[in-house]
mmCIF file of C-alpha atoms in Angstrom:
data_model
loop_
_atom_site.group_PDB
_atom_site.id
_atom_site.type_symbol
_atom_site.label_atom_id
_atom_site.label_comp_id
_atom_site.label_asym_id
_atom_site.label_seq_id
_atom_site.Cartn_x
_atom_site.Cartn_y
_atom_site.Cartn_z
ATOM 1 C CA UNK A 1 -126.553 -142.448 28.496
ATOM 2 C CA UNK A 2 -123.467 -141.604 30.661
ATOM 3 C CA UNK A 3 -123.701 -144.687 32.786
ATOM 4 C CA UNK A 4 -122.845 -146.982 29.366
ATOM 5 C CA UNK A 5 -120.506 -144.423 27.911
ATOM 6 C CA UNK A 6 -118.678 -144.423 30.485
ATOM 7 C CA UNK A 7 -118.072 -147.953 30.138
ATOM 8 C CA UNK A 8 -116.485 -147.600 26.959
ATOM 9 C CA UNK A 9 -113.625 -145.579 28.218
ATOM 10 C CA UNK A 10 -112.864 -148.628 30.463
ATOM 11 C CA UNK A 11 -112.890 -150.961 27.474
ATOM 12 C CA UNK A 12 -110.520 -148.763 25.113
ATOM 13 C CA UNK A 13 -108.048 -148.092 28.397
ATOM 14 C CA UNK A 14 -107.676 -152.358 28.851
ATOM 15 C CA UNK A 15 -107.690 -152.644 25.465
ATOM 16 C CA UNK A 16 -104.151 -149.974 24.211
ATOM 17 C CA UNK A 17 -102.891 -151.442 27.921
ATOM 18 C CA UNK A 18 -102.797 -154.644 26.668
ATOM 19 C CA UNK A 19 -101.337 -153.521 23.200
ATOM 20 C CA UNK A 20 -98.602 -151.416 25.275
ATOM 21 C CA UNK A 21 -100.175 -147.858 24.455
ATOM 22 C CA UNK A 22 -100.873 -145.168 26.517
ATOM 23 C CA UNK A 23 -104.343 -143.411 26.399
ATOM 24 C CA UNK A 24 -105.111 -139.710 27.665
ATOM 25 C CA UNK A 25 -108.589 -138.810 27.680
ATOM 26 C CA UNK A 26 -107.791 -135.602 25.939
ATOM 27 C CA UNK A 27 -107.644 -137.918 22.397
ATOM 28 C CA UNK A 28 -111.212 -139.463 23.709
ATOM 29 C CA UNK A 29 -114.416 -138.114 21.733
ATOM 30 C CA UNK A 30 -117.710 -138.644 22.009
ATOM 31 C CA UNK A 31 -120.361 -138.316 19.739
ATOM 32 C CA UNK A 32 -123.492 -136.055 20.170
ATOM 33 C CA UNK A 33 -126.853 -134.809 18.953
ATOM 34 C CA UNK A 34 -126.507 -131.083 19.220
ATOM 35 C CA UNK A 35 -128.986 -128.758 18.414
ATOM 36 C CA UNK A 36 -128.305 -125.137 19.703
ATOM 37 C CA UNK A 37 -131.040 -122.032 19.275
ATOM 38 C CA UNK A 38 -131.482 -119.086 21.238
ATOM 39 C CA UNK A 39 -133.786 -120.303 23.777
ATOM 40 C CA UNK A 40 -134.429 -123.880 25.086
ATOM 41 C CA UNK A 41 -138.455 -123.449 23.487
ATOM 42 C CA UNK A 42 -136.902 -122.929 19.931
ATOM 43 C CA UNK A 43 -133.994 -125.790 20.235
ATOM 44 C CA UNK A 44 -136.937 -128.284 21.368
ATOM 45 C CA UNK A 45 -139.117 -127.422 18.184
ATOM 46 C CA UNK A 46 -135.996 -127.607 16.181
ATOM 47 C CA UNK A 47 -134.586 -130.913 17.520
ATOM 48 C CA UNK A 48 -137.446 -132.744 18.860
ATOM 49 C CA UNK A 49 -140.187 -131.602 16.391
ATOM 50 C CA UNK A 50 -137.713 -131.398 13.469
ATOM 51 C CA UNK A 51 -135.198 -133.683 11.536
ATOM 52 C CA UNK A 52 -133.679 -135.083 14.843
ATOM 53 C CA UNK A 53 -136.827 -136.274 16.185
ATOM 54 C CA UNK A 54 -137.846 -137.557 12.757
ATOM 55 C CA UNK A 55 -134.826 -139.275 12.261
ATOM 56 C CA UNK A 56 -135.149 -141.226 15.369
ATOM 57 C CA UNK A 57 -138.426 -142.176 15.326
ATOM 58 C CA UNK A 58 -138.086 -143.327 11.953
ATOM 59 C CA UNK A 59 -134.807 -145.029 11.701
ATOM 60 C CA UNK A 60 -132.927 -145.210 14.816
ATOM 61 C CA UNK A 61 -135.349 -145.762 17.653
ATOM 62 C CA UNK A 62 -136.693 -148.902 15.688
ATOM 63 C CA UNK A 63 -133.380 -149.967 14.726
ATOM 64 C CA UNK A 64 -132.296 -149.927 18.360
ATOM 65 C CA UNK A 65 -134.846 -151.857 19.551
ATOM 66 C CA UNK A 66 -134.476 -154.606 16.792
ATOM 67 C CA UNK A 67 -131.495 -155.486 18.566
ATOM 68 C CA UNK A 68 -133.207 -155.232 21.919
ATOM 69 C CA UNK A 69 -130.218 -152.097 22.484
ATOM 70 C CA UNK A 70 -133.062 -149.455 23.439
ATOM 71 C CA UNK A 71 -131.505 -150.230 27.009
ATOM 72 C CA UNK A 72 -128.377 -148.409 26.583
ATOM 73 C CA UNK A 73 -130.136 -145.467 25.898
ATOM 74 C CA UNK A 74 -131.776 -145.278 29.177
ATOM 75 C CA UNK A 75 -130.079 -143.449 32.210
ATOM 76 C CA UNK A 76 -130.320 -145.402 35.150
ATOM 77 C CA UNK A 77 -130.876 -142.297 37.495
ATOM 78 C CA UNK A 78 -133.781 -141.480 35.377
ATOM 79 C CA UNK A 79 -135.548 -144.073 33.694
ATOM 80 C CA UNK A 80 -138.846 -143.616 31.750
ATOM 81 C CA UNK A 81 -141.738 -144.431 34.199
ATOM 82 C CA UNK A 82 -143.245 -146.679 31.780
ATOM 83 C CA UNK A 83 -140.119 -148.475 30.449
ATOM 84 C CA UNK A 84 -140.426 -146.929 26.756
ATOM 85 C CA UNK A 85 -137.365 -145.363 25.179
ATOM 86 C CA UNK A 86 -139.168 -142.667 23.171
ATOM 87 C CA UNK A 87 -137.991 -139.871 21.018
ATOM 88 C CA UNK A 88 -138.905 -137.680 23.602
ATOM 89 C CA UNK A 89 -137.070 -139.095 26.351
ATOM 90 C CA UNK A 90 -133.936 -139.071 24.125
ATOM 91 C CA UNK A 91 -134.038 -135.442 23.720
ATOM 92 C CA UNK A 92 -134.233 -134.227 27.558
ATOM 93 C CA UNK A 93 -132.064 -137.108 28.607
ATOM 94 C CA UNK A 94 -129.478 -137.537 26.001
ATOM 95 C CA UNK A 95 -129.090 -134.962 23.425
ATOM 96 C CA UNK A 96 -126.961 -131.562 24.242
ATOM 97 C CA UNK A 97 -130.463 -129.227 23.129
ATOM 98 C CA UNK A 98 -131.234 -126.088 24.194
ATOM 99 C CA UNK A 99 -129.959 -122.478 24.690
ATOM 100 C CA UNK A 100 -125.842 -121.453 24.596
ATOM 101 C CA UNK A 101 -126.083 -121.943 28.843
ATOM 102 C CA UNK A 102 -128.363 -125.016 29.009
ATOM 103 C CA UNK A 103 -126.431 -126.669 26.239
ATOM 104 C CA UNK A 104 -123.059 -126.097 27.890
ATOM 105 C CA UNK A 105 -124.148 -127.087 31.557
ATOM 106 C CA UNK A 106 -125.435 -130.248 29.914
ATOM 107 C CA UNK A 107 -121.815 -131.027 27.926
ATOM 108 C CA UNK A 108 -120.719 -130.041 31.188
ATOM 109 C CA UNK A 109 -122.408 -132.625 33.291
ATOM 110 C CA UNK A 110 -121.909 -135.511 30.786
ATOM 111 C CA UNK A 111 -118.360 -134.321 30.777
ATOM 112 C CA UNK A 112 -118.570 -135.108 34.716
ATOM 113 C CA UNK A 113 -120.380 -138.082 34.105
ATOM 114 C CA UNK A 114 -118.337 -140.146 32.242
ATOM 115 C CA UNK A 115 -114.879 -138.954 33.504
ATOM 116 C CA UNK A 116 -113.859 -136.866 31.099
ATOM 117 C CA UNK A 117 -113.419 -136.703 27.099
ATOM 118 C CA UNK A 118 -111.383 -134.291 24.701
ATOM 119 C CA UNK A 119 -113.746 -133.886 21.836
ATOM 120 C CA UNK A 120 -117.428 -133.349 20.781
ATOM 121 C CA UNK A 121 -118.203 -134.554 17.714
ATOM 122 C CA UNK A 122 -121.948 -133.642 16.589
ATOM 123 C CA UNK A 123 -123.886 -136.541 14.912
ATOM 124 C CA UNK A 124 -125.539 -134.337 11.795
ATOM 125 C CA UNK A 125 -129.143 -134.390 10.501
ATOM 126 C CA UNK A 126 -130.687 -133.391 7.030
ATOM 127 C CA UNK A 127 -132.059 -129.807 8.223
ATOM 128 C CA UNK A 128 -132.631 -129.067 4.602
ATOM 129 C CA UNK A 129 -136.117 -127.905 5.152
ATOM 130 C CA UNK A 130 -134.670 -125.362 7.738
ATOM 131 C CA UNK A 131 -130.949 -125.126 6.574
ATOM 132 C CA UNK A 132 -130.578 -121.405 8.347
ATOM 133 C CA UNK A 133 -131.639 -123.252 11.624
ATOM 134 C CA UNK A 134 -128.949 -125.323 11.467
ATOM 135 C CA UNK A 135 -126.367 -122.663 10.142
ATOM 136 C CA UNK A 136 -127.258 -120.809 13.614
ATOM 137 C CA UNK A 137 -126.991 -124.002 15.781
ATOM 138 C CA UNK A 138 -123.328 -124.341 14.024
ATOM 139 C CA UNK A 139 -122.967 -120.801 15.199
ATOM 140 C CA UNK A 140 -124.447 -120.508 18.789
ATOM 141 C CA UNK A 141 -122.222 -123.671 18.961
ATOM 142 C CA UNK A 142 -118.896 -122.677 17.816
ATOM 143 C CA UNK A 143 -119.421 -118.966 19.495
ATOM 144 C CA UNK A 144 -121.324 -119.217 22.360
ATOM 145 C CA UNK A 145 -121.220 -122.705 23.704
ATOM 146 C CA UNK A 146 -117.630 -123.607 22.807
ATOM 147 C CA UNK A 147 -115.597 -120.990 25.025
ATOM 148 C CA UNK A 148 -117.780 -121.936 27.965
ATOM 149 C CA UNK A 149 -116.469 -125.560 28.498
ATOM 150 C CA UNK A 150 -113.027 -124.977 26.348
ATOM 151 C CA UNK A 151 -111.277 -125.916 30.490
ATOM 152 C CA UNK A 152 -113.081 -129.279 29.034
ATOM 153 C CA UNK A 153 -109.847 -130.721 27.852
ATOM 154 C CA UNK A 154 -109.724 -133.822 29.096
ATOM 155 C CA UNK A 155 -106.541 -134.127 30.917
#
């Protein structure tokens, strides 16, 4: 969620301060589940009812909430009503999914959210099942998403 990302900025600026180095948020990147189609219906089946969704309701949901971390994952401004982190909630409230324009406005917003950052790196899932999917998320990604928010530098 923004609110704890943002956080981290604030950690690594104290932290090169107090080893003499200077920081520019253009050299800041943040790490994202992506999944791009050409309409917001199609992304959700893809990301929600495919290997992302599987992936975290498997694996990282539970892992999370070993560690009693499922709270980090919750946005403040929206919180579930019942207090569950679900796979669900994680896709419309943290993961970049959608179509080209809903995907940028959303890197847009975090982008606003958290201050700033210079790169998106994409957290990857096994799409084997539906490698052409993912080919075109790459795609719709690179070409359509990427030259809306390139003024996204950071500095």
């Amino acid at each position: 969620n923004p609110q704890y990302v943002s956080g981290h900025w604030d950690s690594y600026e104290a932290g090169a301060r107090r080893a003499g180095r200077e920081v520019s948020r253009s050299d800041w990147r943040m790490v994202r589940e992506v999944l791009v189609a050409p309409t917001d219906e199609e992304a959700w089946e893809l990301s929600y009812g495919g290997m992302m969704g599987r992936m975290m309701t498997e694996y990282f949901i539970p892992l999370l909430g070993a560690f009693d971390f499922h709270k980090f994952l919750i946005d403040e401004r929206n919180p579930p009503a019942d207090g569950v982190v679900t796979v669900e909630y994680c896709a419309r409230n943290n993961w970049f999914v959608g179509s080209p324009e809903t995907v940028a406005a959303s890197i847009e917003k975090v982008y606003a959210d958290v201050g700033g950052f210079g790169h998106l790196l994409l957290y990857c899932f096994d799409y084997s099942e539906a490698p052409e999917a993912w080919r075109r998320s790459m795609d719709l990604l690179a070409n359509d998403v990427m030259p809306r928010v390139a003024h996204l530098t950071g500095d």
